[in-house]
Amino acid sequence: MNKDKANDGHPSITIDTFTDAVAEVLYRSGYKEIITLDEIMQYALDMKKNNPKVVAFVVSVKKNYDPKNENDKLIIIQGLLDAENKPISLNGKESESRIIHTRTIDKKFLNILNGSETKIIKL
């Protein structure tokens, strides 16, 4: 029997190949069509509940030069800041931040950026 063929005549795949494919599908399904300013604000407010030192956040919107699909045109990076506009951590180790892939942002978000790529927003 050929090692590359299963008993039913279909090509066999390894568990690693399968799990890599599933991981990629899940990763891409996390891409959003639109990110709103309200979502960005709510995330920061939710994080503030866990750590009262959160008083602001920095948000950066960058064009993705290597998109994986139609909802991967922009990369949004959001990091939490303390009263001195320094990155803070909720776990005592790495700074608390997140990365979001999206197709676009809403008008309120666009207006708050006011032509800038990066903006600090106070809560």
PDB file of C-alpha atoms in Angstrom:
ATOM      1  CA  MET A   1       0.000   0.000   0.000  1.00  0.00           C
ATOM      2  CA  ASN A   2       1.228   3.468  -0.834  1.00  0.00           C
ATOM      3  CA  LYS A   3       1.872   5.446   2.361  1.00  0.00           C
ATOM      4  CA  ASP A   4       0.405   8.578   0.759  1.00  0.00           C
ATOM      5  CA  LYS A   5      -2.963   6.952   0.099  1.00  0.00           C
ATOM      6  CA  ALA A   6      -5.595   5.939   2.610  1.00  0.00           C
ATOM      7  CA  ASN A   7      -7.486   2.657   2.175  1.00  0.00           C
ATOM      8  CA  ASP A   8     -10.389   4.427   0.485  1.00  0.00           C
ATOM      9  CA  GLY A   9      -8.241   5.853  -2.295  1.00  0.00           C
ATOM     10  CA  HIS A  10      -8.231   9.420  -0.933  1.00  0.00           C
ATOM     11  CA  PRO A  11      -4.947  11.141  -0.142  1.00  0.00           C
ATOM     12  CA  SER A  12      -4.133  11.004   3.541  1.00  0.00           C
ATOM     13  CA  ILE A  13      -3.117  14.078   5.483  1.00  0.00           C
ATOM     14  CA  THR A  14      -1.175  14.312   8.673  1.00  0.00           C
ATOM     15  CA  ILE A  15      -2.688  15.539  11.914  1.00  0.00           C
ATOM     16  CA  ASP A  16      -0.303  18.513  11.785  1.00  0.00           C
ATOM     17  CA  THR A  17      -1.507  19.500   8.317  1.00  0.00           C
ATOM     18  CA  PHE A  18      -5.115  19.219   9.456  1.00  0.00           C
ATOM     19  CA  THR A  19      -4.606  21.240  12.644  1.00  0.00           C
ATOM     20  CA  ASP A  20      -2.642  23.891  10.740  1.00  0.00           C
ATOM     21  CA  ALA A  21      -5.531  24.223   8.271  1.00  0.00           C
ATOM     22  CA  VAL A  22      -8.107  24.476  11.057  1.00  0.00           C
ATOM     23  CA  ALA A  23      -5.976  27.057  12.880  1.00  0.00           C
ATOM     24  CA  GLU A  24      -5.727  29.152   9.697  1.00  0.00           C
ATOM     25  CA  VAL A  25      -9.514  29.057   9.170  1.00  0.00           C
ATOM     26  CA  LEU A  26     -10.115  30.101  12.781  1.00  0.00           C
ATOM     27  CA  TYR A  27      -7.496  32.856  12.512  1.00  0.00           C
ATOM     28  CA  ARG A  28      -9.031  34.264   9.349  1.00  0.00           C
ATOM     29  CA  SER A  29     -12.562  34.036  10.741  1.00  0.00           C
ATOM     30  CA  GLY A  30     -11.394  36.489  13.401  1.00  0.00           C
ATOM     31  CA  TYR A  31     -11.005  39.171  10.750  1.00  0.00           C
ATOM     32  CA  LYS A  32     -13.868  41.645  10.900  1.00  0.00           C
ATOM     33  CA  GLU A  33     -15.567  43.521   8.117  1.00  0.00           C
ATOM     34  CA  ILE A  34     -15.741  46.752  10.131  1.00  0.00           C
ATOM     35  CA  ILE A  35     -14.383  47.985  13.442  1.00  0.00           C
ATOM     36  CA  THR A  36     -16.220  50.811  15.152  1.00  0.00           C
ATOM     37  CA  LEU A  37     -14.992  53.452  17.552  1.00  0.00           C
ATOM     38  CA  ASP A  38     -17.585  52.173  20.022  1.00  0.00           C
ATOM     39  CA  GLU A  39     -15.961  48.691  19.963  1.00  0.00           C
ATOM     40  CA  ILE A  40     -12.519  50.186  20.522  1.00  0.00           C
ATOM     41  CA  MET A  41     -13.800  52.316  23.419  1.00  0.00           C
ATOM     42  CA  GLN A  42     -15.714  49.429  24.984  1.00  0.00           C
ATOM     43  CA  TYR A  43     -12.620  47.217  24.981  1.00  0.00           C
ATOM     44  CA  ALA A  44     -10.660  49.895  26.854  1.00  0.00           C
ATOM     45  CA  LEU A  45     -13.499  50.441  29.344  1.00  0.00           C
ATOM     46  CA  ASP A  46     -13.764  46.691  29.957  1.00  0.00           C
ATOM     47  CA  MET A  47     -10.021  46.502  30.588  1.00  0.00           C
ATOM     48  CA  LYS A  48     -10.277  49.465  32.964  1.00  0.00           C
ATOM     49  CA  LYS A  49     -12.637  47.378  35.109  1.00  0.00           C
ATOM     50  CA  ASN A  50      -9.778  44.875  35.577  1.00  0.00           C
ATOM     51  CA  ASN A  51      -7.136  47.530  36.145  1.00  0.00           C
ATOM     52  CA  PRO A  52      -8.076  51.052  37.310  1.00  0.00           C
ATOM     53  CA  LYS A  53      -4.671  52.322  36.120  1.00  0.00           C
ATOM     54  CA  VAL A  54      -6.057  52.259  32.574  1.00  0.00           C
ATOM     55  CA  VAL A  55      -6.898  55.894  31.801  1.00  0.00           C
ATOM     56  CA  ALA A  56      -6.222  56.033  28.072  1.00  0.00           C
ATOM     57  CA  PHE A  57      -5.279  53.956  25.080  1.00  0.00           C
ATOM     58  CA  VAL A  58      -3.256  54.345  21.947  1.00  0.00           C
ATOM     59  CA  VAL A  59      -4.745  53.135  18.696  1.00  0.00           C
ATOM     60  CA  SER A  60      -2.966  52.820  15.390  1.00  0.00           C
ATOM     61  CA  VAL A  61      -4.551  51.987  12.041  1.00  0.00           C
ATOM     62  CA  LYS A  62      -2.187  50.736   9.371  1.00  0.00           C
ATOM     63  CA  LYS A  63      -2.694  49.482   5.850  1.00  0.00           C
ATOM     64  CA  ASN A  64      -1.970  45.765   5.515  1.00  0.00           C
ATOM     65  CA  TYR A  65       0.370  45.290   2.561  1.00  0.00           C
ATOM     66  CA  ASP A  66      -0.065  41.512   2.612  1.00  0.00           C
ATOM     67  CA  PRO A  67      -3.820  40.894   3.111  1.00  0.00           C
ATOM     68  CA  LYS A  68      -5.010  37.301   3.485  1.00  0.00           C
ATOM     69  CA  ASN A  69      -8.618  38.040   2.466  1.00  0.00           C
ATOM     70  CA  GLU A  70     -11.065  40.899   1.849  1.00  0.00           C
ATOM     71  CA  ASN A  71     -11.392  41.576   5.602  1.00  0.00           C
ATOM     72  CA  ASP A  72      -7.641  41.983   6.056  1.00  0.00           C
ATOM     73  CA  LYS A  73      -7.030  45.404   4.494  1.00  0.00           C
ATOM     74  CA  LEU A  74      -6.278  47.230   7.751  1.00  0.00           C
ATOM     75  CA  ILE A  75      -4.425  46.281  10.909  1.00  0.00           C
ATOM     76  CA  ILE A  76      -5.529  48.007  14.107  1.00  0.00           C
ATOM     77  CA  ILE A  77      -3.262  47.974  17.133  1.00  0.00           C
ATOM     78  CA  GLN A  78      -4.720  49.071  20.455  1.00  0.00           C
ATOM     79  CA  GLY A  79      -2.636  49.415  23.611  1.00  0.00           C
ATOM     80  CA  LEU A  80      -3.669  50.462  27.111  1.00  0.00           C
ATOM     81  CA  LEU A  81      -1.977  53.426  28.799  1.00  0.00           C
ATOM     82  CA  ASP A  82      -1.617  54.783  32.334  1.00  0.00           C
ATOM     83  CA  ALA A  83      -1.915  58.409  33.487  1.00  0.00           C
ATOM     84  CA  GLU A  84       1.568  59.142  32.120  1.00  0.00           C
ATOM     85  CA  ASN A  85       0.689  57.668  28.694  1.00  0.00           C
ATOM     86  CA  LYS A  86       2.965  54.704  29.369  1.00  0.00           C
ATOM     87  CA  PRO A  87       1.978  51.157  28.389  1.00  0.00           C
ATOM     88  CA  ILE A  88       0.524  49.173  31.255  1.00  0.00           C
ATOM     89  CA  SER A  89       0.050  45.513  31.896  1.00  0.00           C
ATOM     90  CA  LEU A  90      -2.834  43.545  33.333  1.00  0.00           C
ATOM     91  CA  ASN A  91      -0.667  40.498  34.022  1.00  0.00           C
ATOM     92  CA  GLY A  92       2.489  42.185  35.293  1.00  0.00           C
ATOM     93  CA  LYS A  93       4.556  41.057  32.303  1.00  0.00           C
ATOM     94  CA  GLU A  94       3.780  42.246  28.780  1.00  0.00           C
ATOM     95  CA  SER A  95       1.984  45.457  27.928  1.00  0.00           C
ATOM     96  CA  GLU A  96      -1.714  44.962  27.370  1.00  0.00           C
ATOM     97  CA  SER A  97      -2.616  45.339  23.712  1.00  0.00           C
ATOM     98  CA  ARG A  98      -4.473  43.688  20.893  1.00  0.00           C
ATOM     99  CA  ILE A  99      -4.275  43.461  17.128  1.00  0.00           C
ATOM    100  CA  ILE A 100      -7.365  43.404  14.926  1.00  0.00           C
ATOM    101  CA  HIS A 101      -7.558  42.731  11.198  1.00  0.00           C
ATOM    102  CA  THR A 102     -10.426  44.433   9.385  1.00  0.00           C
ATOM    103  CA  ARG A 103     -11.687  45.644   6.052  1.00  0.00           C
ATOM    104  CA  THR A 104     -12.608  49.140   7.228  1.00  0.00           C
ATOM    105  CA  ILE A 105     -13.407  51.405  10.174  1.00  0.00           C
ATOM    106  CA  ASP A 106     -16.544  53.426  10.856  1.00  0.00           C
ATOM    107  CA  LYS A 107     -16.947  57.173  10.304  1.00  0.00           C
ATOM    108  CA  LYS A 108     -16.657  58.055  14.017  1.00  0.00           C
ATOM    109  CA  PHE A 109     -13.365  56.161  14.214  1.00  0.00           C
ATOM    110  CA  LEU A 110     -12.132  57.863  11.052  1.00  0.00           C
ATOM    111  CA  ASN A 111     -13.117  61.281  12.424  1.00  0.00           C
ATOM    112  CA  ILE A 112     -11.324  60.743  15.738  1.00  0.00           C
ATOM    113  CA  LEU A 113      -8.115  59.867  13.882  1.00  0.00           C
ATOM    114  CA  ASN A 114      -8.462  63.176  12.001  1.00  0.00           C
ATOM    115  CA  GLY A 115      -6.069  62.120   9.241  1.00  0.00           C
ATOM    116  CA  SER A 116      -3.531  60.639  11.634  1.00  0.00           C
ATOM    117  CA  GLU A 117      -2.456  57.001  11.696  1.00  0.00           C
ATOM    118  CA  THR A 118      -2.020  56.884  15.477  1.00  0.00           C
ATOM    119  CA  LYS A 119      -3.980  58.574  18.239  1.00  0.00           C
ATOM    120  CA  ILE A 120      -4.030  58.571  22.054  1.00  0.00           C
ATOM    121  CA  ILE A 121      -7.573  58.619  23.428  1.00  0.00           C
ATOM    122  CA  LYS A 122      -8.364  59.445  27.064  1.00  0.00           C
ATOM    123  CA  LEU A 123     -11.202  57.578  28.753  1.00  0.00           C
TER     124      LEU A 123
END
